[in-house]
Coordinates of C-alpha atoms in Angstrom, one line a residue:
M1 CA 0.5 -30.5 -28.2
T2 CA 3.9 -29.7 -25.8
A3 CA 3.4 -28.0 -22.3
L4 CA 6.3 -26.7 -20.9
I5 CA 5.8 -26.3 -16.6
S6 CA 8.3 -24.8 -14.3
V7 CA 7.1 -23.4 -11.7
S8 CA 8.6 -22.1 -7.6
D9 CA 5.0 -21.6 -6.6
K10 CA 3.4 -25.4 -7.1
S11 CA 0.3 -24.7 -6.0
G12 CA -3.0 -26.1 -8.1
I13 CA 0.0 -27.4 -10.9
L14 CA -0.6 -30.6 -10.3
E15 CA -4.7 -30.4 -11.2
F16 CA -3.4 -28.3 -14.2
A17 CA -0.7 -30.8 -15.4
R18 CA -3.5 -33.8 -14.9
G19 CA -6.2 -31.2 -17.1
L20 CA -3.8 -31.0 -20.2
L21 CA -2.6 -34.2 -19.9
E22 CA -6.8 -35.3 -20.7
C23 CA -7.0 -32.9 -22.8
G24 CA -3.7 -35.2 -25.0
Y25 CA -0.5 -32.7 -23.9
E26 CA 2.3 -34.2 -22.7
I27 CA 4.9 -32.4 -20.3
L28 CA 8.0 -31.7 -20.6
S29 CA 9.1 -29.9 -17.1
T30 CA 12.3 -29.3 -15.0
G31 CA 14.1 -30.0 -11.6
G32 CA 11.9 -29.3 -8.6
T33 CA 8.0 -28.8 -11.1
L34 CA 9.1 -32.1 -12.1
K35 CA 10.4 -33.9 -8.7
H36 CA 7.1 -32.5 -8.2
L37 CA 4.9 -33.5 -10.6
Q38 CA 6.7 -37.6 -11.0
D39 CA 5.9 -38.0 -7.4
N40 CA 2.3 -37.4 -7.8
G41 CA 2.1 -40.0 -10.4
I42 CA 2.2 -37.7 -13.4
N43 CA 4.3 -38.4 -16.4
A44 CA 6.9 -35.7 -17.5
I45 CA 9.4 -35.4 -19.9
D46 CA 12.7 -34.5 -18.5
V47 CA 13.9 -31.4 -20.5
S48 CA 17.2 -32.3 -19.9
A49 CA 16.3 -35.5 -21.8
Y50 CA 14.5 -33.2 -24.4
T51 CA 16.6 -31.1 -25.6
S52 CA 19.8 -33.7 -25.0
S53 CA 21.7 -31.3 -22.4
V54 CA 21.7 -31.2 -18.8
E55 CA 21.6 -28.8 -15.9
M56 CA 24.2 -26.7 -15.4
F57 CA 26.1 -24.9 -12.6
D58 CA 23.4 -25.8 -9.7
G59 CA 20.9 -25.2 -11.8
R60 CA 21.1 -21.3 -13.5
V61 CA 21.2 -23.4 -17.2
K62 CA 18.6 -25.3 -18.0
T63 CA 15.8 -23.7 -20.6
L64 CA 17.8 -22.2 -22.1
H65 CA 18.5 -23.8 -25.5
P66 CA 17.4 -24.0 -28.6
K67 CA 14.8 -26.9 -28.4
I68 CA 14.0 -25.0 -26.3
H69 CA 13.0 -21.1 -27.1
G70 CA 12.8 -22.6 -30.2
G71 CA 9.9 -24.7 -30.1
I72 CA 8.6 -21.8 -28.3
L73 CA 9.2 -19.5 -31.0
H74 CA 9.7 -20.2 -34.3
R75 CA 6.2 -19.1 -35.9
R76 CA 4.2 -21.9 -37.3
D77 CA 2.7 -19.9 -40.5
N78 CA 6.1 -19.6 -41.9
K79 CA 7.5 -21.9 -43.9
E80 CA 11.5 -21.4 -42.8
D81 CA 10.7 -21.0 -39.4
V82 CA 8.8 -24.8 -39.7
E83 CA 11.6 -26.1 -42.3
V84 CA 14.1 -25.4 -39.4
A85 CA 12.1 -26.9 -36.7
K86 CA 11.7 -29.7 -38.6
K87 CA 15.5 -30.4 -39.4
F88 CA 16.7 -29.5 -36.0
E89 CA 13.8 -31.6 -34.1
I90 CA 12.8 -28.7 -32.2
K91 CA 9.2 -29.7 -31.3
D92 CA 6.0 -27.6 -30.9
I93 CA 5.9 -25.8 -27.3
N94 CA 1.7 -24.8 -27.4
L95 CA 1.2 -23.8 -24.0
V96 CA 3.8 -22.8 -21.5
C97 CA 3.4 -22.5 -17.6
V98 CA 6.2 -21.1 -15.6
N99 CA 6.2 -18.0 -12.1
L100 CA 8.7 -17.1 -10.9
Y101 CA 11.5 -17.8 -8.2
P102 CA 10.7 -16.1 -5.1
F103 CA 12.8 -13.4 -4.5
K104 CA 10.1 -11.9 -2.7
E105 CA 10.0 -13.8 0.1
T106 CA 13.8 -14.1 0.0
I107 CA 14.3 -10.8 0.6
Q108 CA 12.0 -10.7 3.2
R109 CA 13.2 -14.2 5.0
T110 CA 17.0 -13.3 4.9
D111 CA 19.2 -10.9 3.9
D112 CA 22.0 -13.5 2.2
F113 CA 23.6 -11.0 -0.8
D114 CA 24.8 -15.0 -2.6
E115 CA 21.6 -16.3 -1.1
I116 CA 19.1 -13.6 -2.8
I117 CA 21.1 -13.2 -6.1
E118 CA 20.1 -17.4 -6.6
N119 CA 16.5 -16.7 -6.3
I120 CA 16.8 -14.5 -9.3
D121 CA 15.7 -15.9 -11.9
I122 CA 17.1 -16.2 -15.3
G123 CA 15.2 -19.5 -17.1
G124 CA 12.0 -18.3 -16.7
P125 CA 11.4 -14.7 -17.7
S126 CA 13.6 -16.0 -21.5
M127 CA 10.9 -18.2 -21.7
V128 CA 7.7 -16.4 -20.5
R129 CA 9.1 -13.6 -22.4
A130 CA 8.4 -15.9 -25.9
A131 CA 5.7 -17.3 -25.2
A132 CA 3.9 -14.4 -25.2
K133 CA 6.5 -12.9 -28.2
N134 CA 4.5 -15.5 -29.3
F135 CA 1.6 -15.3 -28.2
K136 CA -0.3 -16.0 -31.9
D137 CA 0.5 -19.7 -31.4
V138 CA 1.2 -20.4 -27.2
M139 CA -0.9 -19.5 -24.3
I140 CA 1.6 -18.6 -21.6
V141 CA -0.3 -19.6 -17.9
T142 CA 1.8 -17.3 -15.4
D143 CA -0.7 -16.7 -12.3
T144 CA -2.1 -19.4 -10.8
L145 CA -5.4 -18.2 -10.5
D146 CA -5.8 -18.8 -14.5
Y147 CA -5.8 -22.4 -14.4
S148 CA -9.6 -23.4 -14.8
L149 CA -9.7 -20.7 -17.3
V150 CA -7.4 -22.4 -19.8
L151 CA -8.2 -25.4 -18.7
N152 CA -11.6 -25.1 -19.8
A153 CA -11.4 -22.9 -23.0
I154 CA -8.5 -25.5 -24.2
K155 CA -11.6 -28.5 -23.5
N156 CA -13.9 -26.5 -25.3
N157 CA -12.0 -25.5 -28.0
Q158 CA -12.0 -21.8 -26.9
N159 CA -8.2 -21.2 -27.1
T160 CA -8.6 -17.6 -29.0
L161 CA -6.4 -15.5 -30.2
E162 CA -7.9 -13.0 -27.6
L163 CA -7.4 -15.6 -24.6
R164 CA -4.4 -15.6 -25.6
Q165 CA -3.9 -11.9 -26.1
K166 CA -4.9 -11.5 -22.4
L167 CA -2.4 -14.3 -21.0
M168 CA 0.2 -12.4 -23.0
I169 CA -0.9 -8.8 -21.6
K170 CA -0.3 -10.5 -18.0
A171 CA 2.6 -11.9 -18.6
Y172 CA 4.5 -9.3 -19.2
E173 CA 2.6 -8.1 -16.7
H174 CA 4.6 -10.4 -14.8
T175 CA 8.3 -10.5 -16.0
A176 CA 8.4 -6.3 -15.6
S177 CA 7.6 -6.7 -11.8
Y178 CA 9.9 -9.2 -11.0
D179 CA 11.9 -6.7 -12.5
C180 CA 11.0 -4.0 -11.3
M181 CA 11.1 -5.9 -8.2
I182 CA 14.9 -6.5 -9.0
A183 CA 16.2 -3.4 -9.7
N184 CA 14.6 -1.3 -6.5
Y185 CA 16.0 -4.1 -4.4
M186 CA 19.9 -3.5 -6.1
N187 CA 19.1 0.2 -5.1
E188 CA 18.3 0.1 -1.6
R189 CA 21.2 -2.3 -0.9
F190 CA 24.0 -0.4 -3.6
N191 CA 22.6 3.2 -3.8
V192 CA 20.7 4.1 -0.5
G193 CA 16.9 3.8 -3.1
F194 CA 17.8 6.4 -5.4
G195 CA 18.9 4.8 -7.6
D196 CA 19.2 5.8 -12.5
K197 CA 15.4 4.4 -12.5
H198 CA 13.1 4.0 -9.3
F199 CA 10.1 1.7 -10.5
I200 CA 6.3 1.6 -9.1
Y201 CA 4.4 -1.4 -9.8
G202 CA 1.3 -2.9 -7.8
N203 CA -1.7 -4.8 -8.5
L204 CA -5.2 -3.6 -9.7
V205 CA -7.4 -3.6 -6.8
S206 CA -10.7 -3.2 -8.3
P207 CA -11.3 -0.1 -11.1
T208 CA -13.1 2.2 -9.0
R209 CA -16.5 3.8 -10.6
Y210 CA -14.4 7.7 -11.4
G211 CA -11.8 9.2 -10.3
E212 CA -11.9 12.4 -7.9
N213 CA -13.8 13.7 -10.2
P214 CA -16.8 12.4 -12.5
H215 CA -15.4 12.3 -15.4
Q216 CA -12.3 11.3 -14.6
K217 CA -11.3 7.0 -14.6
G218 CA -10.0 6.0 -11.5
A219 CA -9.1 2.6 -10.4
Y220 CA -6.5 1.5 -7.2
Y221 CA -3.6 -0.9 -7.0
E222 CA -1.8 -2.8 -4.2
F223 CA 2.3 -3.2 -3.7
G224 CA 0.9 -6.4 -2.0
D225 CA -1.8 -8.6 -1.7
F226 CA -3.2 -6.4 2.0
Y227 CA -5.6 -4.7 0.0
S228 CA -7.7 -7.7 -1.7
K229 CA -7.1 -10.2 1.2
R230 CA -7.3 -8.0 4.7
F231 CA -9.5 -5.4 3.1
E232 CA -13.1 -6.1 3.2
T233 CA -16.2 -4.3 2.0
L234 CA -19.1 -4.9 3.9
K235 CA -21.3 -2.2 3.3
G236 CA -20.9 0.0 0.1
E237 CA -18.6 1.2 -2.9
I238 CA -15.2 2.2 -1.9
S239 CA -14.8 5.7 -4.2
F240 CA -11.4 7.1 -5.4
N241 CA -11.6 9.4 -3.2
N242 CA -13.0 7.0 0.4
L243 CA -9.9 5.3 0.0
T244 CA -6.9 8.4 0.1
D245 CA -9.4 9.4 2.9
I246 CA -9.2 5.9 4.8
N247 CA -5.2 6.3 4.1
S248 CA -5.2 9.9 5.7
A249 CA -7.8 8.7 8.4
V250 CA -5.9 5.1 9.0
K251 CA -2.2 7.4 9.6
I252 CA -3.8 8.8 12.3
A253 CA -5.5 6.5 14.2
S254 CA -3.0 4.2 14.2
S255 CA -0.5 5.9 15.1
F256 CA -0.9 5.6 19.3
G257 CA -0.3 2.1 19.1
K258 CA -2.4 -0.4 20.4
V259 CA -5.3 2.8 21.7
P260 CA -8.5 3.1 21.3
A261 CA -7.9 6.9 19.5
V262 CA -11.1 7.5 17.3
C263 CA -10.0 9.9 13.9
I264 CA -12.4 11.5 11.4
V265 CA -11.5 13.2 8.8
K266 CA -12.9 15.4 5.8
H267 CA -11.4 16.3 2.3
G268 CA -7.9 14.2 3.5
N269 CA -7.8 16.4 6.9
P270 CA -8.7 15.3 10.0
C271 CA -11.5 17.3 12.1
G272 CA -11.7 15.0 15.0
F273 CA -9.1 12.8 16.9
A274 CA -9.6 11.8 20.5
I275 CA -7.4 8.7 23.0
K276 CA -10.3 8.0 26.2
E277 CA -10.7 5.4 28.1
N278 CA -12.8 3.9 25.4
L279 CA -13.7 3.4 21.9
L280 CA -17.6 5.4 22.7
T281 CA -16.2 8.5 24.3
S282 CA -13.4 9.1 22.2
Y283 CA -15.3 8.6 19.1
V284 CA -17.6 11.8 21.4
E285 CA -15.6 14.1 22.4
A286 CA -13.8 13.4 18.4
L287 CA -17.2 14.1 16.9
K288 CA -17.2 18.1 19.1
C289 CA -14.3 19.3 17.5
D290 CA -16.0 19.7 14.4
S291 CA -19.3 17.7 14.4
V292 CA -20.2 20.5 11.3
S293 CA -18.0 18.9 9.1
A294 CA -17.4 15.4 10.1
Y295 CA -20.5 15.8 8.3
G296 CA -20.8 12.7 5.4
G297 CA -17.0 12.0 6.9
V298 CA -14.2 9.4 7.5
V299 CA -14.3 8.3 11.0
A300 CA -11.5 5.1 11.8
I301 CA -11.9 3.4 14.9
N302 CA -8.6 1.7 16.3
G303 CA -10.9 -1.3 17.8
N304 CA -13.9 -3.4 17.3
I305 CA -17.1 -1.3 16.9
D306 CA -19.9 -2.6 19.5
K307 CA -23.7 -1.6 19.2
A308 CA -23.3 1.5 21.6
L309 CA -20.3 3.0 19.4
A310 CA -22.4 2.1 16.6
E311 CA -25.8 3.6 18.1
E312 CA -24.2 7.2 19.2
I313 CA -22.5 7.2 15.4
N314 CA -25.5 6.4 13.7
K315 CA -27.1 9.8 15.3
I316 CA -25.7 11.4 12.3
F317 CA -24.9 11.0 8.7
I318 CA -20.7 9.2 7.7
E319 CA -20.1 8.1 4.5
V320 CA -17.0 5.8 5.1
L321 CA -16.5 3.7 9.2
V322 CA -12.7 1.8 8.9
A323 CA -12.3 -0.6 11.7
P324 CA -10.6 -3.8 12.7
S325 CA -14.2 -5.4 13.5
I326 CA -17.5 -5.1 13.5
T327 CA -20.1 -7.5 15.9
D328 CA -23.3 -8.6 13.7
E329 CA -25.1 -6.4 17.1
A330 CA -22.9 -2.6 15.4
L331 CA -23.6 -4.0 11.8
R332 CA -27.5 -4.4 11.8
V333 CA -28.0 -0.5 12.5
F334 CA -26.9 0.9 10.5
E335 CA -28.4 -1.4 7.9
S336 CA -31.6 2.3 7.0
K337 CA -29.1 3.8 5.3
K338 CA -28.4 3.2 2.0
K339 CA -24.8 5.1 2.2
I340 CA -22.5 4.8 4.6
K341 CA -20.0 2.0 3.8
I342 CA -18.2 0.0 6.6
F343 CA -15.1 -1.5 6.0
V344 CA -12.8 -3.8 8.2
C345 CA -9.0 -4.7 8.2
G346 CA -9.5 -7.9 10.5
G347 CA -7.4 -7.5 13.9
E348 CA -7.6 -6.3 17.3
Y349 CA -6.2 -3.1 16.2
L350 CA -5.9 -1.3 12.4
D351 CA -2.8 -2.6 10.8
F352 CA -2.1 -0.8 7.6
P353 CA 1.2 -1.4 6.2
K354 CA 3.4 1.3 6.4
D355 CA 5.2 2.0 3.2
S356 CA 9.3 2.7 3.3
Y357 CA 9.5 5.0 0.3
D358 CA 6.4 8.1 -0.8
F359 CA 6.1 10.1 -3.2
K360 CA 3.9 12.2 -5.9
H361 CA 3.5 12.5 -8.9
I362 CA 4.4 16.1 -11.0
D363 CA 3.5 16.4 -14.6
G364 CA 5.9 14.7 -16.8
G365 CA 7.8 12.3 -13.0
F366 CA 6.5 12.1 -10.4
L367 CA 9.9 13.3 -6.5
L368 CA 10.9 10.5 -4.2
Q369 CA 11.6 10.6 -1.0
N370 CA 11.7 8.4 2.3
S371 CA 8.2 8.3 3.8
D372 CA 8.7 10.7 6.3
S373 CA 7.4 9.9 10.7
V374 CA 8.0 11.4 14.0
G375 CA 10.1 8.8 15.7
E376 CA 9.5 7.0 18.2
N377 CA 11.6 8.8 21.3
E378 CA 11.1 12.3 19.0
V379 CA 8.1 13.8 21.5
R380 CA 10.1 12.7 24.7
D381 CA 13.5 13.6 23.8
A382 CA 12.6 17.3 22.9
K383 CA 13.4 20.3 25.1
C384 CA 12.4 22.3 27.1
M385 CA 13.8 25.6 25.5
G386 CA 11.9 27.8 28.2
N387 CA 11.6 28.6 31.7
I388 CA 8.6 26.1 32.8
E389 CA 8.4 22.3 32.6
A390 CA 5.0 21.0 31.1
T391 CA 3.3 18.2 33.3
C392 CA 2.2 14.9 32.6
E393 CA -0.4 15.3 31.2
Q394 CA 0.6 18.4 29.3
K395 CA 3.4 16.1 28.1
R396 CA 1.1 13.2 26.8
D397 CA -1.0 16.0 25.0
L398 CA 1.7 17.5 23.4
E399 CA 1.8 13.8 22.0
I400 CA -0.7 13.2 20.8
A401 CA -1.2 17.2 19.7
Y402 CA 2.6 16.7 17.8
K403 CA 1.7 13.3 16.1
V404 CA -1.4 14.5 14.5
A405 CA 0.4 18.1 13.1
S406 CA 2.8 15.6 11.1
L407 CA -0.6 14.0 9.2
V408 CA -1.7 17.2 8.7
K409 CA -2.0 19.8 5.8
S410 CA 1.2 22.3 6.0
N411 CA 0.8 24.9 7.6
C412 CA -1.3 23.9 10.2
V413 CA -0.9 23.8 13.6
V414 CA -2.9 21.2 16.2
Y415 CA -4.8 22.6 19.9
V416 CA -5.6 19.3 21.8
K417 CA -6.7 19.1 25.8
N418 CA -7.3 15.9 28.5
S419 CA -6.8 14.1 24.5
A420 CA -8.5 14.7 22.7
M421 CA -8.1 17.7 19.5
V422 CA -10.4 21.2 20.5
A423 CA -9.3 23.0 16.8
V424 CA -7.4 22.2 13.8
G425 CA -5.9 23.8 11.4
M426 CA -4.3 23.2 8.7
G427 CA -3.3 23.8 5.1
M428 CA -3.3 28.2 4.8
T429 CA -1.1 29.6 3.6
S430 CA 0.3 30.9 7.1
R431 CA 0.7 29.5 9.7
V432 CA -0.5 33.0 12.4
D433 CA -3.2 32.7 9.5
A434 CA -3.6 28.7 10.9
A435 CA -3.3 29.4 14.4
K436 CA -6.6 32.2 14.3
S437 CA -8.8 30.0 12.0
A438 CA -8.7 26.9 14.4
I439 CA -9.4 29.3 16.5
N440 CA -11.9 30.9 15.6
K441 CA -13.2 27.3 14.3
A442 CA -13.6 26.1 18.4
K443 CA -15.5 28.8 19.2
D444 CA -17.2 28.3 16.5
M445 CA -18.1 25.1 18.5
G446 CA -18.4 26.8 21.4
L447 CA -15.4 24.9 22.7
D448 CA -13.2 26.3 25.9
L449 CA -9.6 26.0 24.7
K450 CA -8.3 27.4 28.0
G451 CA -5.5 24.8 29.9
C452 CA -5.0 23.0 25.6
V453 CA -1.4 22.5 24.1
L454 CA -0.4 22.9 21.0
A455 CA 1.7 22.0 18.2
S456 CA 2.9 22.7 14.8
E457 CA 4.9 20.8 12.1
A458 CA 7.0 23.5 11.2
F459 CA 9.1 26.6 13.5
F460 CA 7.3 28.6 14.0
P461 CA 8.9 32.1 12.1
F462 CA 7.8 34.9 14.2
K463 CA 6.1 34.9 18.0
D464 CA 2.5 36.2 16.7
S465 CA 1.1 32.5 17.1
I466 CA 2.9 32.7 20.1
E467 CA 1.0 35.6 21.3
E468 CA -2.4 34.4 19.4
A469 CA -2.1 31.0 21.4
H470 CA -1.6 32.5 24.7
K471 CA -4.8 34.2 24.3
V472 CA -7.0 31.6 24.3
G473 CA -5.3 29.7 27.5
V474 CA -2.8 27.2 25.3
S475 CA -1.0 26.3 28.1
A476 CA 2.2 24.2 25.9
I477 CA 3.9 24.6 22.7
I478 CA 6.1 21.9 20.9
E479 CA 7.2 22.8 17.3
P480 CA 11.3 21.8 15.4
G481 CA 12.1 25.2 15.8
G482 CA 15.0 26.2 13.7
S483 CA 13.8 30.3 13.4
I484 CA 16.2 32.7 12.2
R485 CA 13.4 34.8 15.9
D486 CA 13.8 31.0 17.9
N487 CA 15.2 33.4 20.6
E488 CA 12.4 35.9 20.1
V489 CA 9.8 32.8 20.0
I490 CA 11.1 31.5 23.2
E491 CA 11.2 34.6 24.7
C492 CA 7.9 35.4 24.6
A493 CA 6.4 32.1 25.4
N494 CA 9.1 32.7 28.8
E495 CA 7.0 36.1 29.6
L496 CA 3.0 34.3 28.8
G497 CA 4.1 31.8 31.2
I498 CA 3.6 29.0 28.1
S499 CA 5.2 26.0 28.4
L500 CA 7.7 25.3 25.1
Y501 CA 9.6 22.5 23.4
F502 CA 11.9 22.1 20.2
T503 CA 12.2 19.0 18.5
G504 CA 14.4 19.6 15.9
V505 CA 12.9 17.7 13.6
R506 CA 10.0 19.6 10.8
H507 CA 7.2 17.5 9.3
F508 CA 6.0 19.1 6.1
L509 CA 3.4 17.4 4.6
H510 CA 2.1 18.7 1.5

């Protein structure tokens, strides 16, 4: 029995190779893998010695040889194949262990295109695909985590067709994701990210109990390894809807850097947000915005959850808590709450991945775009359009309102007072309806909006929203501008004594 081993990721390979030798395999290997095995006392045969063909072109051609691919691909139950293999002295290669050149690590490390090109594997994918194609006769191992599984199967006579089929699927996933990564990179480098093809691929983290509704199946995948390695479940089982709400809450809570921000989300939209002197006060103020909707909501805490904060949160039913960390004392506060779910991501602050591209599914395809975010100086550089300059406190609140508004479903308006959201209208078919809805909710919650600021993620098409804002005492407004009636809006703000700023950048979120 012969095993061919050629790996870039050498973790666990020595133990795997020793195990194969103990099971009676001889080992063929190449280049760095061969040296690594031999330097550690493992008897391995150089592929070049077996094929009588030296490595060529700085190692670009090593395993592309009939003795290698014939050994993998010939059908053991086909008489003609067996005779051809015998005629040309081609050994049966029964196991192929390959993982590919580190293309992803290379593009993360350097922009040197020559080095990047050299880290595009050719022989590796060819061997993986060949072994996967002939899975009836060959085991293909591409995942370092499968080494123990494969060795145990061989040792216990459980090298079954079913096992080889599972390994085959994994192998094609391995080469497919590798090729997708290369194609996307080349399009990003030469076609500003939008080529004739775009590939979306990810690694399964876990199935969810169901999708958005119980009759739908669901699962979640990751582009890198954040959710499998850094996102930890401390209590409960995460659901499909939890993940989408967590995504919304964390985006908002982490938008202001290293500050004690708290965001409360329900069904994908914020119903509470505040940045105060500490997390406890921020949570208390965030809850005031809409304590009714917060019931059963998702809370993102941009810092460590201590016992005092846990006790405050525990006064109502919160379904999901997500934070960088939580103390043992605080965790014990929630022991009696069976339905609460608690997740941490490590570190001092919420630090989730920020993807460069965003896509939305439509029946028959998907839409692709660069991810949206508020520019670093977008609010600071906003142009005062009227006669009244905002105060420093108002500018701080305008920044909070505007950044939150950029992450709220359109049409939306966000009202902020003293660094806390006091009203929000979202997902409305008209902007003035969003403004009125937010004001009505604030009245229901007994909140005084006098002196607050207002942000909109897109321009106000008419002055009616400015007039509604004035009725409740809005002191400053920030919006992108760009309406054909901007002059009317500016004139109205001046007449009503409201500071008005235009950013020039729209942030629709549909």
